[in-house]
PDB file of C-alpha atoms in Angstrom:
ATOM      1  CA  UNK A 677      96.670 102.964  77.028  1.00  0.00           C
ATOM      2  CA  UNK A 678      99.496 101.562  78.941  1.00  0.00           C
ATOM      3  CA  UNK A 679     100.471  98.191  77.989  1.00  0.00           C
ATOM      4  CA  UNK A 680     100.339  95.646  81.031  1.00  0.00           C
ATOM      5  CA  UNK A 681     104.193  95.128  80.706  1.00  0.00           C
ATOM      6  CA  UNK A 682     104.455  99.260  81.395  1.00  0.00           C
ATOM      7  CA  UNK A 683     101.903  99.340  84.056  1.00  0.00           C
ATOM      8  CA  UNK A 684     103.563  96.920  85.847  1.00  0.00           C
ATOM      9  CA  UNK A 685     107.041  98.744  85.669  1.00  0.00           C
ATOM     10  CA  UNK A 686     104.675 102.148  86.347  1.00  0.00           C
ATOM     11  CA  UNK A 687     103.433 100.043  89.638  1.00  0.00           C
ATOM     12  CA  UNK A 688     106.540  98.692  91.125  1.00  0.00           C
ATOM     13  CA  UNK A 689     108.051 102.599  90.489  1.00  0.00           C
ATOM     14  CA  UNK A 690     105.138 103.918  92.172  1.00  0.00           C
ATOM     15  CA  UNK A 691     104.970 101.427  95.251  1.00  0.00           C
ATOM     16  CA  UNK A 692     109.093 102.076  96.092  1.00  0.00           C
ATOM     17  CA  UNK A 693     108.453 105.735  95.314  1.00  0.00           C
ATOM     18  CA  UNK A 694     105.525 106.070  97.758  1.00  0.00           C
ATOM     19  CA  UNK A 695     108.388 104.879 100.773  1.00  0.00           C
ATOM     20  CA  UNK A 696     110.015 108.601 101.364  1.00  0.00           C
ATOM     21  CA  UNK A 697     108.963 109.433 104.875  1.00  0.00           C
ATOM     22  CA  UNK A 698     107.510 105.818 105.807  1.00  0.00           C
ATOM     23  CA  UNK A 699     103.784 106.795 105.475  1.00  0.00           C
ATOM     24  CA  UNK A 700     102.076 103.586 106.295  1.00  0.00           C
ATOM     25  CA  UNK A 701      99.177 104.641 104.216  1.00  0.00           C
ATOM     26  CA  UNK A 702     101.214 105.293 101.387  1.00  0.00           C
ATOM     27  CA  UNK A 703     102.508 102.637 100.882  1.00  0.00           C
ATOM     28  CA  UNK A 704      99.435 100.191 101.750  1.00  0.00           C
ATOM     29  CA  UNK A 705      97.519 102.040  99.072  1.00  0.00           C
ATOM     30  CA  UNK A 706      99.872 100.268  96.042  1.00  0.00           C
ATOM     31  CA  UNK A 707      99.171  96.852  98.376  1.00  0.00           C
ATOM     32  CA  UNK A 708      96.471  94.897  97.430  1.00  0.00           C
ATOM     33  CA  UNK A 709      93.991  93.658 100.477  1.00  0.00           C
ATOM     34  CA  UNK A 710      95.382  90.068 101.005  1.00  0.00           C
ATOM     35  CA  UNK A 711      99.036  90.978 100.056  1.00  0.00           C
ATOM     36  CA  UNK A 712     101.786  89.570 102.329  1.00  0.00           C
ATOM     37  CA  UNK A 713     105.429  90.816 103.007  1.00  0.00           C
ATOM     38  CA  UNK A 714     108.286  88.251 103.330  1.00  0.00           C
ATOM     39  CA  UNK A 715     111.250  88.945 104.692  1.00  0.00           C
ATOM     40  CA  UNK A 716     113.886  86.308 103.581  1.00  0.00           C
ATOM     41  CA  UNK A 717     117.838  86.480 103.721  1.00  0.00           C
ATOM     42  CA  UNK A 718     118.920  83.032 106.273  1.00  0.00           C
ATOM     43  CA  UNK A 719     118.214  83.871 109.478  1.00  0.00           C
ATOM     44  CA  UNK A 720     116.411  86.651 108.771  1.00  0.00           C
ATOM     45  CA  UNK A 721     113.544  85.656 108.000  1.00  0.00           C
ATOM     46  CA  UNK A 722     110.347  86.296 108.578  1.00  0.00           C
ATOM     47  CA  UNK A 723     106.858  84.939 108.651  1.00  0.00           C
ATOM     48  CA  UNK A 724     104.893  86.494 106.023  1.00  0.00           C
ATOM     49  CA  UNK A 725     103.243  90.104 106.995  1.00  0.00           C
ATOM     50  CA  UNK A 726      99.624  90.750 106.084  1.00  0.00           C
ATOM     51  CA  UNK A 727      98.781  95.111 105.295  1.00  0.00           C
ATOM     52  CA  UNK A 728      98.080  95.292 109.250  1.00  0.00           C
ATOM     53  CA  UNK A 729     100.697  93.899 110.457  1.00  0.00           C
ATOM     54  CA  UNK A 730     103.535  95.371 107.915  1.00  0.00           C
ATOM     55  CA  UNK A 731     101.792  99.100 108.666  1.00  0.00           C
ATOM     56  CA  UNK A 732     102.158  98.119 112.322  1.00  0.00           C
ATOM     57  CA  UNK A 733     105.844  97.352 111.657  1.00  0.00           C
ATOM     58  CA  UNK A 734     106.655 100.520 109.407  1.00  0.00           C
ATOM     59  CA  UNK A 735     104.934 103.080 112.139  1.00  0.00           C
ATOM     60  CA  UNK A 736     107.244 101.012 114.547  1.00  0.00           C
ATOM     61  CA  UNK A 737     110.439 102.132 113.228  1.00  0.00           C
ATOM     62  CA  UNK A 738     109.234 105.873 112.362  1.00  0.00           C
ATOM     63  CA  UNK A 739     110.623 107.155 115.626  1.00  0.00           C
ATOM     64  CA  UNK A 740     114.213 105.596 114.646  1.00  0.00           C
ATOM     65  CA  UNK A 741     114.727 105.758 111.117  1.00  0.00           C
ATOM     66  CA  UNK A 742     114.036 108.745 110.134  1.00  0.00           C
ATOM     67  CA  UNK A 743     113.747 110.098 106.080  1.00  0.00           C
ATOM     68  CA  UNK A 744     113.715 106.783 105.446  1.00  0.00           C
ATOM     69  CA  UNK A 745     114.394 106.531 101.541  1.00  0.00           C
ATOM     70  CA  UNK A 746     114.145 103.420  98.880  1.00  0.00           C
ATOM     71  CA  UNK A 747     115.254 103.579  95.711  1.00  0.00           C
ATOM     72  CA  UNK A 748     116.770 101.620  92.495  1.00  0.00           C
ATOM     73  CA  UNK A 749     120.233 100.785  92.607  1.00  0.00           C
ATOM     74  CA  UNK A 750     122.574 103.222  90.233  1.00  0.00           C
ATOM     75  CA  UNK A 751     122.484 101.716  87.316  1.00  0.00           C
ATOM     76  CA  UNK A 752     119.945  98.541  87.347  1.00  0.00           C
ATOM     77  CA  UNK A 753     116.421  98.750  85.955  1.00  0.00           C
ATOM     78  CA  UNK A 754     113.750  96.853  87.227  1.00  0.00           C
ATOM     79  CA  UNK A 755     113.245  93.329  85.328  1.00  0.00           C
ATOM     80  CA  UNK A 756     109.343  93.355  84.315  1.00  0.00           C
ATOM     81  CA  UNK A 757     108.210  89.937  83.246  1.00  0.00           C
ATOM     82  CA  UNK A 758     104.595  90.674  82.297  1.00  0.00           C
ATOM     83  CA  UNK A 759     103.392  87.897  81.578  1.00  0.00           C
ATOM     84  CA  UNK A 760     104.006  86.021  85.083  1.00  0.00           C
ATOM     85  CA  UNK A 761     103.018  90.215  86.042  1.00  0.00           C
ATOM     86  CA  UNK A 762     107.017  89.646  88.548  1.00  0.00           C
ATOM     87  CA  UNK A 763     108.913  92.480  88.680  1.00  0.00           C
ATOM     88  CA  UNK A 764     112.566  91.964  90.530  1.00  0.00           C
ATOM     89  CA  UNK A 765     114.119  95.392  91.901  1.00  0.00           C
ATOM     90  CA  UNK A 766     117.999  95.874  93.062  1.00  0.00           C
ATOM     91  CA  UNK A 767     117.650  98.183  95.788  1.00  0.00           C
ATOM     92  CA  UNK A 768     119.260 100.753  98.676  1.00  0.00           C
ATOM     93  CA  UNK A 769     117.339 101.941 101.171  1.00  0.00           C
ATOM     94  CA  UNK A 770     118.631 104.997 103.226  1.00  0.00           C
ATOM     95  CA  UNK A 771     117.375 106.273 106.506  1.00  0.00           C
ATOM     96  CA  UNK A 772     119.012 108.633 109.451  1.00  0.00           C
ATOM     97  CA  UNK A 773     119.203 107.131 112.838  1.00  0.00           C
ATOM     98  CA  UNK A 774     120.744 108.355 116.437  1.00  0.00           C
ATOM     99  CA  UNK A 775     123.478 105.826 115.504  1.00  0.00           C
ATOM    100  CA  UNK A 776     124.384 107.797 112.082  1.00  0.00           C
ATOM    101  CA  UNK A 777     123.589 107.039 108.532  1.00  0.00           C
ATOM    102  CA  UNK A 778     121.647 103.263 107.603  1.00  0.00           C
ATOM    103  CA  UNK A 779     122.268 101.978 104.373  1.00  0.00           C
ATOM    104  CA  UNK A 780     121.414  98.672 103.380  1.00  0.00           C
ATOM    105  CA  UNK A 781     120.504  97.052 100.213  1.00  0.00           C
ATOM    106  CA  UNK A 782     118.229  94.121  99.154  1.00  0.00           C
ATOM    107  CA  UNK A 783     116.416  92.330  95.875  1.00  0.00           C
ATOM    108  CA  UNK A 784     112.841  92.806  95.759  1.00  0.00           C
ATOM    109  CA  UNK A 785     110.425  90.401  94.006  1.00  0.00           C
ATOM    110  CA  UNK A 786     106.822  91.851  93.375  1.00  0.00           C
ATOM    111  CA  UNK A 787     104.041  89.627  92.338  1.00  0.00           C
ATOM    112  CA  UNK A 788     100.989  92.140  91.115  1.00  0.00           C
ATOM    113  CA  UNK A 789      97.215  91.601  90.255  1.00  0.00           C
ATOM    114  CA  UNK A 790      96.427  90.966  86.732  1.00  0.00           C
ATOM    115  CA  UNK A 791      96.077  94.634  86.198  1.00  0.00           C
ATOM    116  CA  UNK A 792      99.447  95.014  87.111  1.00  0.00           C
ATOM    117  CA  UNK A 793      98.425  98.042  89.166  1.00  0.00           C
ATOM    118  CA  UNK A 794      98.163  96.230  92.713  1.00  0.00           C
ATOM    119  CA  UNK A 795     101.038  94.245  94.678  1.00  0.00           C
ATOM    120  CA  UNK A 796      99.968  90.664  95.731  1.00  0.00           C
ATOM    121  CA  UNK A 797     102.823  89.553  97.627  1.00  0.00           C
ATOM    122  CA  UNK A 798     106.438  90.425  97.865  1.00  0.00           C
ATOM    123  CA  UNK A 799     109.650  88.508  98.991  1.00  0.00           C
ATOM    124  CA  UNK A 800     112.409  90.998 100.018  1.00  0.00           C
ATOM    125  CA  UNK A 801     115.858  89.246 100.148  1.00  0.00           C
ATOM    126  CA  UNK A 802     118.444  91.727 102.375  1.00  0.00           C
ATOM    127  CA  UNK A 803     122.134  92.071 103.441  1.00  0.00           C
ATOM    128  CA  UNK A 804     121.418  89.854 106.386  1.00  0.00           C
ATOM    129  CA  UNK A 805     124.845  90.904 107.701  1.00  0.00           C
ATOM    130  CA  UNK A 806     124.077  94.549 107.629  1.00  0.00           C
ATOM    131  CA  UNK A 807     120.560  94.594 109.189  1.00  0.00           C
ATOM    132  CA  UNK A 808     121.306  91.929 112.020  1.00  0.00           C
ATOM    133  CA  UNK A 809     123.932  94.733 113.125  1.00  0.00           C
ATOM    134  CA  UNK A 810     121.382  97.548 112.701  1.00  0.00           C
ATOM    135  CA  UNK A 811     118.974  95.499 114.890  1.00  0.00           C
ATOM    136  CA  UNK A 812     120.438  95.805 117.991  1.00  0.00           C
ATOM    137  CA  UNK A 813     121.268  99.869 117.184  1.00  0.00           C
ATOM    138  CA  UNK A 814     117.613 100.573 115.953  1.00  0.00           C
ATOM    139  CA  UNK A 815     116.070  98.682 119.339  1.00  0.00           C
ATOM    140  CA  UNK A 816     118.170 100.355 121.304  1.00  0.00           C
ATOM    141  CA  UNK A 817     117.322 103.928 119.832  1.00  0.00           C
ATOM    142  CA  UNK A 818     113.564 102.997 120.413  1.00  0.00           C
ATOM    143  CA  UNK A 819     114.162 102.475 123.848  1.00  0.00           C
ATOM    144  CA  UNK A 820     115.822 105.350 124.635  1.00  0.00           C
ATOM    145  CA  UNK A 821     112.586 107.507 122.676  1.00  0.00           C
ATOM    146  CA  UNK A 822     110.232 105.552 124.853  1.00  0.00           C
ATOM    147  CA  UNK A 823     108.669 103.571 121.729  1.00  0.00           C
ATOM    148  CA  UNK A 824     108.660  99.842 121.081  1.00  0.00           C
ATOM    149  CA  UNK A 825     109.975  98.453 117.763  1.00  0.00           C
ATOM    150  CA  UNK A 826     107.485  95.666 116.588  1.00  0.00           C
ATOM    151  CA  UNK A 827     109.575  92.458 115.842  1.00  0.00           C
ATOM    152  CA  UNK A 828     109.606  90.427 112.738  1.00  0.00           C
ATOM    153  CA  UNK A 829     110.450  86.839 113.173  1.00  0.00           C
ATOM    154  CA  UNK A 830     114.153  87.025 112.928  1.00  0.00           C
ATOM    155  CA  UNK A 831     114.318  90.771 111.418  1.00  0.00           C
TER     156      UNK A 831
END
């Protein structure tokens, strides 16, 4: 039997893994029911995003980023601290888009269940430079297929 220290690491592995193609469901299904999204990084953050609305938000930006990949920094290992069940991930997300290759990278802090096997809440700290040009780009590109990007506060 895992130990909770493992499951946690298994968890937070899991929930990043499930991101390849943005399937909402996919990625709700590590999420626990009440768990909330927070966007922070100066100004551009965000008020905290419940399971509907951050499933709203990733089906939003389907149409414009597409094979949209996260993954652990080269080289950096998630930091598991069990007993607070916190697990802080250095990460690059990757995604093609009519404007050419997105790359951006962020910290991740996930706060899971006492099981370690759910994701309570989660504070995602980004390249605010980066993503406030990408902004612009991806709205643009969501006009132009027709769609409506959802807006996030600041984000």
């Amino acid at each position: 039997m895992p130990t909770l220290y493992e499951r946690c690491g298994d968890t937070a592995l899991a929930f990043i893994g499930s991101f390849p193609g943005s399937v909402p469901e996919a990625i709700i299904a590590y999420r626990a029911k009440n768990c909330l999204h927070r966007i922070r990084s100066g100004s551009l953050s965000s008020g905290p995003m419940t399971n509907t609305e951050y499933r709203a938000w990733v089906k939003s930006l389907m149409p414009v980023m597409r094979n949209f990949q996260l993954h652990l920094q080269e080289g950096h290992l998630p930091i598991i601290d069990a007993t607070q069940r916190k697990v802080t991930l250095y990460l690059r997300s990757t995604s093609d888009t009519d404007f050419g290759n997105y790359s951006n990278e962020s910290i991740w802090i996930l706060s899971l269940d006492d099981t370690g096997r759910k994701v309570n809440d989660i504070v995602e700290f980004t390249d605010s430079e980066y993503t406030s040009n990408w902004i612009p780009k991806l709205m643009e590109a969501a006009v132009l297929k027709g769609t409506n990007m959802v807006s996030q506060g600041n984000y």
